[in-house]
PDB file of C-alpha atoms in Angstrom:
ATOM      1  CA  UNK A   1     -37.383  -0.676  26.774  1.00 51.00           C
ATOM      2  CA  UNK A   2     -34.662  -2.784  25.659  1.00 58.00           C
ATOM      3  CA  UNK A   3     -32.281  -1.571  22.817  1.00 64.00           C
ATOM      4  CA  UNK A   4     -32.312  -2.775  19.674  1.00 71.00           C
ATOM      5  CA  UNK A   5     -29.068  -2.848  17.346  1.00 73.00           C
ATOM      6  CA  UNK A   6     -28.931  -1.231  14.101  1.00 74.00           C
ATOM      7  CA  UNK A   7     -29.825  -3.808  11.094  1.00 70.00           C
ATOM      8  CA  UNK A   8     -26.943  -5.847   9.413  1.00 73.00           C
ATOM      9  CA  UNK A   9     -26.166  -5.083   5.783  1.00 67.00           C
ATOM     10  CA  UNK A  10     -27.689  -8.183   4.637  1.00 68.00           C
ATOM     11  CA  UNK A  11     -31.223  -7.230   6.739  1.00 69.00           C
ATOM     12  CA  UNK A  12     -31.218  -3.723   4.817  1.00 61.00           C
ATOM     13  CA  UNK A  13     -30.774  -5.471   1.362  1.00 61.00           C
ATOM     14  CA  UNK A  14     -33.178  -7.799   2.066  1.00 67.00           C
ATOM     15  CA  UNK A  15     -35.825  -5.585   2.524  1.00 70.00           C
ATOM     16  CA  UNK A  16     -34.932  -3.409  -0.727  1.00 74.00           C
ATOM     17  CA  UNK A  17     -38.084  -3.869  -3.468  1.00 80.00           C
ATOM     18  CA  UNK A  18     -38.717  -2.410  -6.764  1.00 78.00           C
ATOM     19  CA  UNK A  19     -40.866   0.916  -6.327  1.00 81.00           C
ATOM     20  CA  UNK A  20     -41.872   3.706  -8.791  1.00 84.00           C
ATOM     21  CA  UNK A  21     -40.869   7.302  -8.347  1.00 84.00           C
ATOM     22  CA  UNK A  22     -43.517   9.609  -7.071  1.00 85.00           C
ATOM     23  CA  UNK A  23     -42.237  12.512  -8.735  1.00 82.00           C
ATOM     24  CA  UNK A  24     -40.676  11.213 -12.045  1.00 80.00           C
ATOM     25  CA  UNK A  25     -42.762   7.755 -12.122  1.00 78.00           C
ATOM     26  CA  UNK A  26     -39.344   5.613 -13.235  1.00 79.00           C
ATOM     27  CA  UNK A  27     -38.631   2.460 -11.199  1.00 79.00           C
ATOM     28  CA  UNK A  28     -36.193   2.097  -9.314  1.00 77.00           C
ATOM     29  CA  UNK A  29     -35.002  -0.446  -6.356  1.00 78.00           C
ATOM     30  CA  UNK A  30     -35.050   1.124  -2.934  1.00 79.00           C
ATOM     31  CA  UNK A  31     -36.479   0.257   0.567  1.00 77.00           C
ATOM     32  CA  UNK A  32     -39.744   0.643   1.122  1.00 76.00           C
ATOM     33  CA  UNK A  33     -39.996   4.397   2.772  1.00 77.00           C
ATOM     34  CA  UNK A  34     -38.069   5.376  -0.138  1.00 81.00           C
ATOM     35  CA  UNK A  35     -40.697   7.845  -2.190  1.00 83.00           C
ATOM     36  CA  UNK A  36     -38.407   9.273  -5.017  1.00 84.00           C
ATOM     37  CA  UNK A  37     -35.839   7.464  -6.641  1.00 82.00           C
ATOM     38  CA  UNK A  38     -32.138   8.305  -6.750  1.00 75.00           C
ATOM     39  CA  UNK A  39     -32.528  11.811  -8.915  1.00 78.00           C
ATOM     40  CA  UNK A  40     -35.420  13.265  -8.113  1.00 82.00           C
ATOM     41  CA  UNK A  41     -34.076  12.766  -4.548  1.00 80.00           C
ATOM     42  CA  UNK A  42     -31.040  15.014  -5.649  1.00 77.00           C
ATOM     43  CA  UNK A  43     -32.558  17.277  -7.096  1.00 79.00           C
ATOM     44  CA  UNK A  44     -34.798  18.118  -4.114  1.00 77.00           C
ATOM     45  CA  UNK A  45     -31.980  18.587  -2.143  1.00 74.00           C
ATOM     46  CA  UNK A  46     -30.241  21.086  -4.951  1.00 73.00           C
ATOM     47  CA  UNK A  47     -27.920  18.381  -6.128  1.00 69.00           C
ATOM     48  CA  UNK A  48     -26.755  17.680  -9.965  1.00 64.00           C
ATOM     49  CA  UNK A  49     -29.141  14.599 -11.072  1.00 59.00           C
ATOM     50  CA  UNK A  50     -27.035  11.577 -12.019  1.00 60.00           C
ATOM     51  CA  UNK A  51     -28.629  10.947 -15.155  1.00 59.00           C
ATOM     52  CA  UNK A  52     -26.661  12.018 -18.247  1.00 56.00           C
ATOM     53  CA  UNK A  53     -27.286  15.158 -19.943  1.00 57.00           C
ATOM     54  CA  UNK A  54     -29.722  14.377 -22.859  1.00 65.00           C
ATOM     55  CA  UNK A  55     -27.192  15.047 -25.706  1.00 73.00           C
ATOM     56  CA  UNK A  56     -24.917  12.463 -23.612  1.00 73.00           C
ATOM     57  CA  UNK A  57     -27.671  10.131 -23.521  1.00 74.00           C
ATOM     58  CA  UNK A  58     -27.833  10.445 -27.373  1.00 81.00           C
ATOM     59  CA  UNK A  59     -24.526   9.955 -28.332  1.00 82.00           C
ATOM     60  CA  UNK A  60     -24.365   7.092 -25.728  1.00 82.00           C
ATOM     61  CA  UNK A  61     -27.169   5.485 -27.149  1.00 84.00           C
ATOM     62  CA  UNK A  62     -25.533   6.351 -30.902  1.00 87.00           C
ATOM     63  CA  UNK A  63     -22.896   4.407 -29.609  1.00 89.00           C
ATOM     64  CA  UNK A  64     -24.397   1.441 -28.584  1.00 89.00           C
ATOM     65  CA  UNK A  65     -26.366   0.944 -31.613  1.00 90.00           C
ATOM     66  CA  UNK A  66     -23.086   1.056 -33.814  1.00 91.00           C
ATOM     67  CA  UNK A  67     -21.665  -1.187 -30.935  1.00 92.00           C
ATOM     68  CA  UNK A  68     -24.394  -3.682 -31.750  1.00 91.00           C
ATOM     69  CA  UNK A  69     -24.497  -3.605 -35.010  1.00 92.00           C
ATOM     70  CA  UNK A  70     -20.254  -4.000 -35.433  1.00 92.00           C
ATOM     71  CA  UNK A  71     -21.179  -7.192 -33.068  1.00 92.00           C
ATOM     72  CA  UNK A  72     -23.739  -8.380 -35.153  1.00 93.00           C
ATOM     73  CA  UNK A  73     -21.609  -7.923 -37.973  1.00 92.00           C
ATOM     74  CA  UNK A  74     -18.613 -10.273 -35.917  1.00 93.00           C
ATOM     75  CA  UNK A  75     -21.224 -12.856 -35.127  1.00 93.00           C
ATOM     76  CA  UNK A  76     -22.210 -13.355 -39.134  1.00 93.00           C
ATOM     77  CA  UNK A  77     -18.283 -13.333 -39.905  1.00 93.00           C
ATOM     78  CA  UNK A  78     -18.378 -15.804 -37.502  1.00 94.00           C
ATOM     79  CA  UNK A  79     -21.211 -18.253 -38.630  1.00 94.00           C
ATOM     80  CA  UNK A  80     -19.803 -18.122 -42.017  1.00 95.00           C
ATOM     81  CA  UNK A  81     -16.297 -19.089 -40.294  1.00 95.00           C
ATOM     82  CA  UNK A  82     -17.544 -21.556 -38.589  1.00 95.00           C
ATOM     83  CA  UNK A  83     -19.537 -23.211 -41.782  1.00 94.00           C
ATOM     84  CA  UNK A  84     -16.517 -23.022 -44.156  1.00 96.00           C
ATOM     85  CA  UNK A  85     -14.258 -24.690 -41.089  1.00 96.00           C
ATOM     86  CA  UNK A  86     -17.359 -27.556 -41.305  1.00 96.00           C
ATOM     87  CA  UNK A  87     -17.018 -28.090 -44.494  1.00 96.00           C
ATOM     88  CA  UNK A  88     -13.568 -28.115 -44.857  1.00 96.00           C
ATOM     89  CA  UNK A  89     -13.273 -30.304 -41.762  1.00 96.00           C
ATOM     90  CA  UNK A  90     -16.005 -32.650 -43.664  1.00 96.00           C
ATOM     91  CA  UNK A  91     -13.888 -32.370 -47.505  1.00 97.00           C
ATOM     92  CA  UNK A  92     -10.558 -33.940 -45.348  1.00 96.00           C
ATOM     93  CA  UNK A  93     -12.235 -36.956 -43.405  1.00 96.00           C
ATOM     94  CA  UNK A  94     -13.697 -37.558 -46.915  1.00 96.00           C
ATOM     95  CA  UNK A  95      -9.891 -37.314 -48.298  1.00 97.00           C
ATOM     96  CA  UNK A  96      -8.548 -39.176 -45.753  1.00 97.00           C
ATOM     97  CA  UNK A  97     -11.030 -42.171 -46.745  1.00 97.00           C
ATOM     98  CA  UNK A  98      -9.908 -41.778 -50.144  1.00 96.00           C
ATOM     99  CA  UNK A  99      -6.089 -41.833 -49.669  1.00 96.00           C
ATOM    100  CA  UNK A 100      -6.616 -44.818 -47.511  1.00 96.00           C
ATOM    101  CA  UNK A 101      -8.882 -46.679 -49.832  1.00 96.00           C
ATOM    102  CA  UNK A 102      -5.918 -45.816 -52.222  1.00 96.00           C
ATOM    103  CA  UNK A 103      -3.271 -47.079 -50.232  1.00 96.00           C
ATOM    104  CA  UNK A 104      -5.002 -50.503 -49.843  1.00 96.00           C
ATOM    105  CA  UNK A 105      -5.807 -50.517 -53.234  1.00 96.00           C
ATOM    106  CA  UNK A 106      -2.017 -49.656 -54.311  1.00 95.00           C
ATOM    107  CA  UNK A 107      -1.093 -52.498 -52.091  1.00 94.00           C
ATOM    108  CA  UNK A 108      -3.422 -55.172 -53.101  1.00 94.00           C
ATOM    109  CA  UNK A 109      -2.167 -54.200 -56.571  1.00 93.00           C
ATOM    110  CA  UNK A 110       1.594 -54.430 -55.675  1.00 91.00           C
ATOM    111  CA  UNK A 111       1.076 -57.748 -54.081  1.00 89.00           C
ATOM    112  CA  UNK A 112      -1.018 -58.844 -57.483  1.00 87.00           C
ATOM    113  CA  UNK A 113       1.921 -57.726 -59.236  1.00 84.00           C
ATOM    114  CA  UNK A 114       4.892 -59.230 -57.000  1.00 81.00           C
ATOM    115  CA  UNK A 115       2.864 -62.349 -57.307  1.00 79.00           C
ATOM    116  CA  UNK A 116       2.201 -62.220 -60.564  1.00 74.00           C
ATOM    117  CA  UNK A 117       6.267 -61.508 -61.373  1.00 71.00           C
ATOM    118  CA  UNK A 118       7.325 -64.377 -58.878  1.00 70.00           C
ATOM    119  CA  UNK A 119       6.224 -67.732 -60.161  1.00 59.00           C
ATOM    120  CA  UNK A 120       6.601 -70.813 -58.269  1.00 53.00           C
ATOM    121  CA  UNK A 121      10.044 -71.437 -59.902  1.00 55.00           C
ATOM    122  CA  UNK A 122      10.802 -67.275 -59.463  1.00 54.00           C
ATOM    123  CA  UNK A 123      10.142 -66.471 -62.740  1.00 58.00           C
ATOM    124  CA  UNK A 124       7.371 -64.025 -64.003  1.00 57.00           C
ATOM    125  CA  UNK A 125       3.929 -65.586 -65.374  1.00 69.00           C
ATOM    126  CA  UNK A 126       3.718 -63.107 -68.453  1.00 78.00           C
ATOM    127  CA  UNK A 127       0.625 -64.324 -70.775  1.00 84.00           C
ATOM    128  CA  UNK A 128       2.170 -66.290 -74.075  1.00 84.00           C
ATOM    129  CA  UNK A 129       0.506 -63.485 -75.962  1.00 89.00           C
ATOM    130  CA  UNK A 130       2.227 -60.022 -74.263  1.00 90.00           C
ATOM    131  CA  UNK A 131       5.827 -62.206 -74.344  1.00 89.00           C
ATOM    132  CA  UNK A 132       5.927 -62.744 -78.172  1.00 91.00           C
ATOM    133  CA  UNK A 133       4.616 -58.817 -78.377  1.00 92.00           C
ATOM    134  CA  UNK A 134       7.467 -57.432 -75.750  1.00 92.00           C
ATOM    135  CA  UNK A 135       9.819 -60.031 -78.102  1.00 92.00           C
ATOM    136  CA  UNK A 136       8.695 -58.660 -81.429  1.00 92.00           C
ATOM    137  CA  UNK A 137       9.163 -54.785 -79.882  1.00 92.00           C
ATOM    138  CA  UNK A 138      12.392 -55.472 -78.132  1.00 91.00           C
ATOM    139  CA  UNK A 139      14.443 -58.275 -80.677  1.00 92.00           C
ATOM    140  CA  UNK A 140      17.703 -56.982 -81.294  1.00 92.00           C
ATOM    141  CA  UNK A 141      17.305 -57.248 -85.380  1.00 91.00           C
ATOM    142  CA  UNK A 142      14.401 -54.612 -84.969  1.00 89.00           C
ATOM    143  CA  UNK A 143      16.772 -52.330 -83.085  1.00 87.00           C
ATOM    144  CA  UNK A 144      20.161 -52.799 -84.804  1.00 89.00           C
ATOM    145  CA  UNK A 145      21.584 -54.803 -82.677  1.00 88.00           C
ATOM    146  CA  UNK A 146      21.573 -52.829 -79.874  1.00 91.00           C
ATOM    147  CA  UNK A 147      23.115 -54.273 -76.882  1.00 93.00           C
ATOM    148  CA  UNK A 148      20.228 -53.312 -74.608  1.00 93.00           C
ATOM    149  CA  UNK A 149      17.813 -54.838 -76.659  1.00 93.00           C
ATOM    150  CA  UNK A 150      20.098 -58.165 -76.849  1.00 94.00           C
ATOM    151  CA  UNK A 151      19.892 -57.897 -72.774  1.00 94.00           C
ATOM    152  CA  UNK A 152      16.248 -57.328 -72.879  1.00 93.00           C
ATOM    153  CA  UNK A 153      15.708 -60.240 -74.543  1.00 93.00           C
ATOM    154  CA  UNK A 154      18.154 -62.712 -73.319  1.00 92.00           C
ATOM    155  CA  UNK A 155      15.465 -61.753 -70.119  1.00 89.00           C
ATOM    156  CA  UNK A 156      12.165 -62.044 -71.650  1.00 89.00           C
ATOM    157  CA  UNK A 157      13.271 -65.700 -73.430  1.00 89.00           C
ATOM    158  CA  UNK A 158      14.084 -66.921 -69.577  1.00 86.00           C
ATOM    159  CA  UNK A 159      10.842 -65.994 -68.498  1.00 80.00           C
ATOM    160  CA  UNK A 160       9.015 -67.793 -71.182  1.00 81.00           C
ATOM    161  CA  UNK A 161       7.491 -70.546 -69.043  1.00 74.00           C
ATOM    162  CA  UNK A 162       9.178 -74.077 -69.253  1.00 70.00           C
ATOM    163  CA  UNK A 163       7.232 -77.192 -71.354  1.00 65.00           C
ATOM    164  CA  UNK A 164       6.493 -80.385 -69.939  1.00 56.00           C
ATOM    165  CA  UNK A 165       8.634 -82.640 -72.006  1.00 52.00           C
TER     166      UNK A 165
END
């Protein structure tokens, strides 16, 4: 008769399966000459069951119903986190867009302007008809003779443009 070793851990788990409890009828995951599952086994054999004492088994299951419901709770804080961080991630590439349509804006207008100040002979293009108005506004006899508005005009008469002539 030759001898046979004892089977490896892996061989005994292998052969594990899920079976019902003869005495109880729970199911359970034990080999298969296993008849009773873990507590009605201890009990047979005048052990404590490991099962939790039914007030235990309340409060436990008290517990995990407050558990779920607190992590329910986090999950809708959550969602509405999340949404608000969408749409205030959405409201700054939107104002990003706008400041830089600004800034190219502001810059084609500076340029206009610079241009518009620098003629070909480096004096300003002002229309005829806002130079006599800034002249009317700023003449020295309209401001009692007020040494600004002498300067102020001395400027505005060199930028009236020059005639042909």
């Amino acid at each position: 008769m030759p001898a046979t070793s004892p089977p490896s851990f892996s061989e005994l788990l292998n052969r594990r399966e899920l079976r019902q409890c003869a005495s109880c009828g729970a199911r359970f995951v034990g080999l298969s000459w296993r008849q009773q599952c873990w507590d009605c086994d201890h009990q047979a054999a005048g052990q404590p069951p490991t099962r939790p004492a039914p007030d235990l088994a309340l409060k436990q299951a008290k517990e995990l119903k407050r558990t779920k419901a607190e992590l329910e709770s986090v999950r809708l804080k959550l969602a509405r986190q999340q949404h608000l961080l969408e749409d205030a991630t959405a409201k700054l590439a939107d104002l990003e867009r706008t400041n830089a349509a600004l800034h190219r804006e502001r810059d084609q207008w500076k340029r206009r302007y610079q241009s518009m100040l620098a003629g070909s002979d480096g004096r300003s293009t002002l229309p005829p008809d806002i130079l006599r108005r800034l002249l009317w506004l700023c003449h020295p006899d309209r401001r009692d003779g007020d040494a600004d508005a002498t300067t102020a005009t001395a400027w505005l008469l060199a930028q009236r443009p020059r005639r042909a002539g």
